Amino acid sequence: MATNRTFTMLKPDAVADGHTGAIIKIIEEAGFKIIAMKKTLLTPALAGKFYEVHAERPFYADLCQYMSSGPIVPIILEKDNAVADFRKLIGATDPSKADEGTIRKLFAKSMTANAIHGSDSDENAAIEGSFFFAATEQF
Ligand code: GDP
């Protein structure tokens, strides 16, 4: 089922600003089904592990600090062509370059505090989903 699933995470800025419900509404109205969801808090070490691929990048320390600064909402989603369609729905990493109507255009504050994460491949969607949810929660 991996090809029909993606992983997302509402980031601390979006959750703290009270946009959880509005963002989930957009996601469901776009045809994504929620498979698993919770509200949780990352430690800096766990944030560092999640974004390990960026460890050498200059923004890594800020990213880890930011991602552990408040609660997040990780979610596994299902839909045909989930990964690509979800990347379209959230918009560009840099919110100033995100298309009108995308979640980042609507809610992101900056390149770091950009409201939401979306997996970039089926393989990473499975890895990232399993980072937060046990196999028994991904039914
Ligand atoms: P995404 O797939 O669109 O989330 O982008 P990436 O996987 O490339 O980067 C992961 C996250 O790191 C992004 O969502 C941003 O929060 C942050 N990030 C990426 N590139 C930059 C950058 O150039 N500057 C800053 N400050 N943050 C960045």
GROMACS .gro file of C-alpha atoms and ligand atoms in nm:
model
  167
    1MET     CA    1   0.000   0.000   0.000
    2ALA     CA    2   0.307   0.226   0.024
    3THR     CA    3   0.243   0.376  -0.320
    4ASN     CA    4  -0.094   0.509  -0.200
    5ARG     CA    5   0.037   0.662   0.119
    6THR     CA    6   0.228   0.969   0.225
    7PHE     CA    7   0.337   1.118   0.555
    8THR     CA    8   0.281   1.473   0.676
    9MET     CA    9   0.349   1.667   0.992
   10LEU     CA   10   0.184   1.993   1.095
   11LYS     CA   11   0.481   2.193   1.223
   12PRO     CA   12   0.502   2.388   1.553
   13ASP     CA   13   0.406   2.727   1.404
   14ALA     CA   14   0.087   2.594   1.244
   15VAL     CA   15  -0.015   2.404   1.557
   16ALA     CA   16   0.065   2.692   1.797
   17ASP     CA   17  -0.129   2.937   1.580
   18GLY     CA   18  -0.443   2.721   1.594
   19HIS     CA   19  -0.441   2.614   1.229
   20THR     CA   20  -0.459   2.238   1.291
   21GLY     CA   21  -0.828   2.209   1.208
   22ALA     CA   22  -0.816   2.437   0.904
   23ILE     CA   23  -0.522   2.247   0.756
   24ILE     CA   24  -0.675   1.904   0.818
   25LYS     CA   25  -0.996   2.028   0.650
   26ILE     CA   26  -0.801   2.127   0.337
   27ILE     CA   27  -0.624   1.789   0.336
   28GLU     CA   28  -0.949   1.590   0.368
   29GLU     CA   29  -1.129   1.804   0.110
   30ALA     CA   30  -0.844   1.730  -0.132
   31GLY     CA   31  -0.934   1.361  -0.106
   32PHE     CA   32  -0.677   1.234   0.143
   33LYS     CA   33  -0.792   0.979   0.401
   34ILE     CA   34  -0.637   0.992   0.750
   35ILE     CA   35  -0.478   0.657   0.839
   36ALA     CA   36  -0.299   0.756   1.162
   37MET     CA   37  -0.272   1.086   1.349
   38LYS     CA   38  -0.159   1.220   1.688
   39LYS     CA   39  -0.028   1.532   1.863
   40THR     CA   40   0.322   1.497   2.006
   41LEU     CA   41   0.641   1.684   2.092
   42LEU     CA   42   0.984   1.612   1.944
   43THR     CA   43   1.299   1.643   2.153
   44PRO     CA   44   1.586   1.823   1.973
   45ALA     CA   45   1.756   1.483   1.935
   46LEU     CA   46   1.451   1.326   1.772
   47ALA     CA   47   1.405   1.627   1.543
   48GLY     CA   48   1.771   1.587   1.448
   49LYS     CA   49   1.715   1.221   1.367
   50PHE     CA   50   1.406   1.294   1.156
   51TYR     CA   51   1.597   1.554   0.951
   52GLU     CA   52   1.930   1.363   0.957
   53VAL     CA   53   1.959   1.393   0.578
   54HIS     CA   54   2.006   1.770   0.625
   55ALA     CA   55   2.274   1.735   0.898
   56GLU     CA   56   2.541   1.910   0.692
   57ARG     CA   57   2.319   2.199   0.583
   58PRO     CA   58   2.362   2.545   0.742
   59PHE     CA   59   1.998   2.558   0.852
   60TYR     CA   60   2.006   2.220   1.034
   61ALA     CA   61   2.056   2.355   1.390
   62ASP     CA   62   1.777   2.613   1.348
   63LEU     CA   63   1.551   2.347   1.197
   64CYS     CA   64   1.604   2.105   1.489
   65GLN     CA   65   1.553   2.382   1.745
   66TYR     CA   66   1.237   2.497   1.569
   67MET     CA   67   1.092   2.147   1.517
   68SER     CA   68   1.125   2.076   1.892
   69SER     CA   69   0.988   2.416   2.001
   70GLY     CA   70   0.626   2.305   2.036
   71PRO     CA   71   0.376   2.029   1.963
   72ILE     CA   72   0.346   1.884   1.614
   73VAL     CA   73   0.079   1.670   1.449
   74PRO     CA   74   0.220   1.377   1.248
   75ILE     CA   75  -0.028   1.212   1.009
   76ILE     CA   76  -0.020   0.919   0.766
   77LEU     CA   77  -0.244   0.984   0.464
   78GLU     CA   78  -0.382   0.770   0.185
   79LYS     CA   79  -0.488   0.863  -0.167
   80ASP     CA   80  -0.402   0.760  -0.522
   81ASN     CA   81  -0.073   0.926  -0.619
   82ALA     CA   82  -0.046   1.046  -0.257
   83VAL     CA   83   0.316   1.169  -0.248
   84ALA     CA   84   0.304   1.385  -0.561
   85ASP     CA   85  -0.050   1.514  -0.503
   86PHE     CA   86   0.033   1.610  -0.145
   87ARG     CA   87   0.351   1.797  -0.247
   88LYS     CA   88   0.131   1.997  -0.486
   89LEU     CA   89  -0.120   2.068  -0.210
   90ILE     CA   90   0.142   2.204   0.033
   91GLY     CA   91   0.341   2.415  -0.216
   92ALA     CA   92   0.707   2.515  -0.235
   93THR     CA   93   0.945   2.491   0.064
   94ASP     CA   94   0.990   2.869   0.053
   95PRO     CA   95   0.642   3.011   0.120
   96SER     CA   96   0.717   3.323  -0.084
   97LYS     CA   97   0.745   3.091  -0.385
   98ALA     CA   98   0.442   2.874  -0.300
   99ASP     CA   99   0.145   2.882  -0.539
  100GLU     CA  100  -0.176   3.058  -0.439
  101GLY     CA  101  -0.411   2.832  -0.244
  102THR     CA  102  -0.140   2.594  -0.122
  103ILE     CA  103  -0.114   2.520   0.250
  104ARG     CA  104   0.225   2.689   0.279
  105LYS     CA  105   0.100   2.998   0.092
  106LEU     CA  106  -0.191   3.017   0.334
  107PHE     CA  107  -0.017   2.937   0.663
  108ALA     CA  108   0.365   2.937   0.646
  109LYS     CA  109   0.563   3.215   0.813
  110SER     CA  110   0.914   3.157   0.680
  111MET     CA  111   1.143   2.905   0.513
  112THR     CA  112   1.200   2.728   0.847
  113ALA     CA  113   0.854   2.780   0.999
  114ASN     CA  114   0.675   2.665   0.686
  115ALA     CA  115   0.369   2.510   0.849
  116ILE     CA  116   0.381   2.157   0.714
  117HIS     CA  117   0.598   1.868   0.599
  118GLY     CA  118   0.525   1.634   0.308
  119SER     CA  119   0.729   1.324   0.215
  120ASP     CA  120   0.923   1.345  -0.111
  121SER     CA  121   0.903   0.977  -0.213
  122ASP     CA  122   0.708   0.658  -0.141
  123GLU     CA  123   1.016   0.517   0.031
  124ASN     CA  124   1.055   0.818   0.262
  125ALA     CA  125   0.680   0.824   0.330
  126ALA     CA  126   0.706   0.470   0.470
  127ILE     CA  127   1.021   0.550   0.671
  128GLU     CA  128   0.878   0.874   0.812
  129GLY     CA  129   0.541   0.717   0.896
  130SER     CA  130   0.719   0.442   1.087
  131PHE     CA  131   0.925   0.703   1.272
  132PHE     CA  132   0.606   0.811   1.453
  133PHE     CA  133   0.365   0.518   1.430
  134ALA     CA  134   0.395   0.147   1.514
  135ALA     CA  135   0.299  -0.099   1.241
  136THR     CA  136  -0.018  -0.179   1.439
  137GLU     CA  137  -0.124   0.188   1.412
  138GLN     CA  138  -0.085   0.199   1.033
  139PHE     CA  139  -0.386  -0.018   0.944
  140GDP     P1  140   1.051   2.020   0.206
  140GDP     O1  141   1.055   1.879   0.150
  140GDP     O2  142   0.978   2.117   0.117
  140GDP     O3  143   1.003   2.026   0.348
  140GDP     O4  144   1.202   2.070   0.206
  140GDP     P2  145   1.340   1.998   0.246
  140GDP     O5  146   1.318   1.851   0.270
  140GDP     O6  147   1.440   2.039   0.146
  140GDP     O7  148   1.381   2.067   0.383
  140GDP     C1  149   1.322   2.027   0.506
  140GDP     C2  150   1.287   2.150   0.585
  140GDP     O8  151   1.405   2.221   0.617
  140GDP     C3  152   1.199   2.252   0.509
  140GDP     O9  153   1.063   2.222   0.512
  140GDP     C4  154   1.233   2.379   0.581
  140GDP    O10  155   1.159   2.387   0.704
  140GDP     C5  156   1.379   2.362   0.613
  140GDP     N1  157   1.463   2.421   0.507
  140GDP     C6  158   1.493   2.369   0.386
  140GDP     N2  159   1.575   2.450   0.315
  140GDP     C7  160   1.599   2.556   0.395
  140GDP     C8  161   1.676   2.674   0.381
  140GDP    O11  162   1.742   2.698   0.278
  140GDP     N3  163   1.675   2.761   0.487
  140GDP     C9  164   1.605   2.738   0.601
  140GDP     N4  165   1.610   2.829   0.700
  140GDP     N5  166   1.531   2.626   0.619
  140GDP    C10  167   1.527   2.538   0.518
   0.00000   0.00000   0.00000
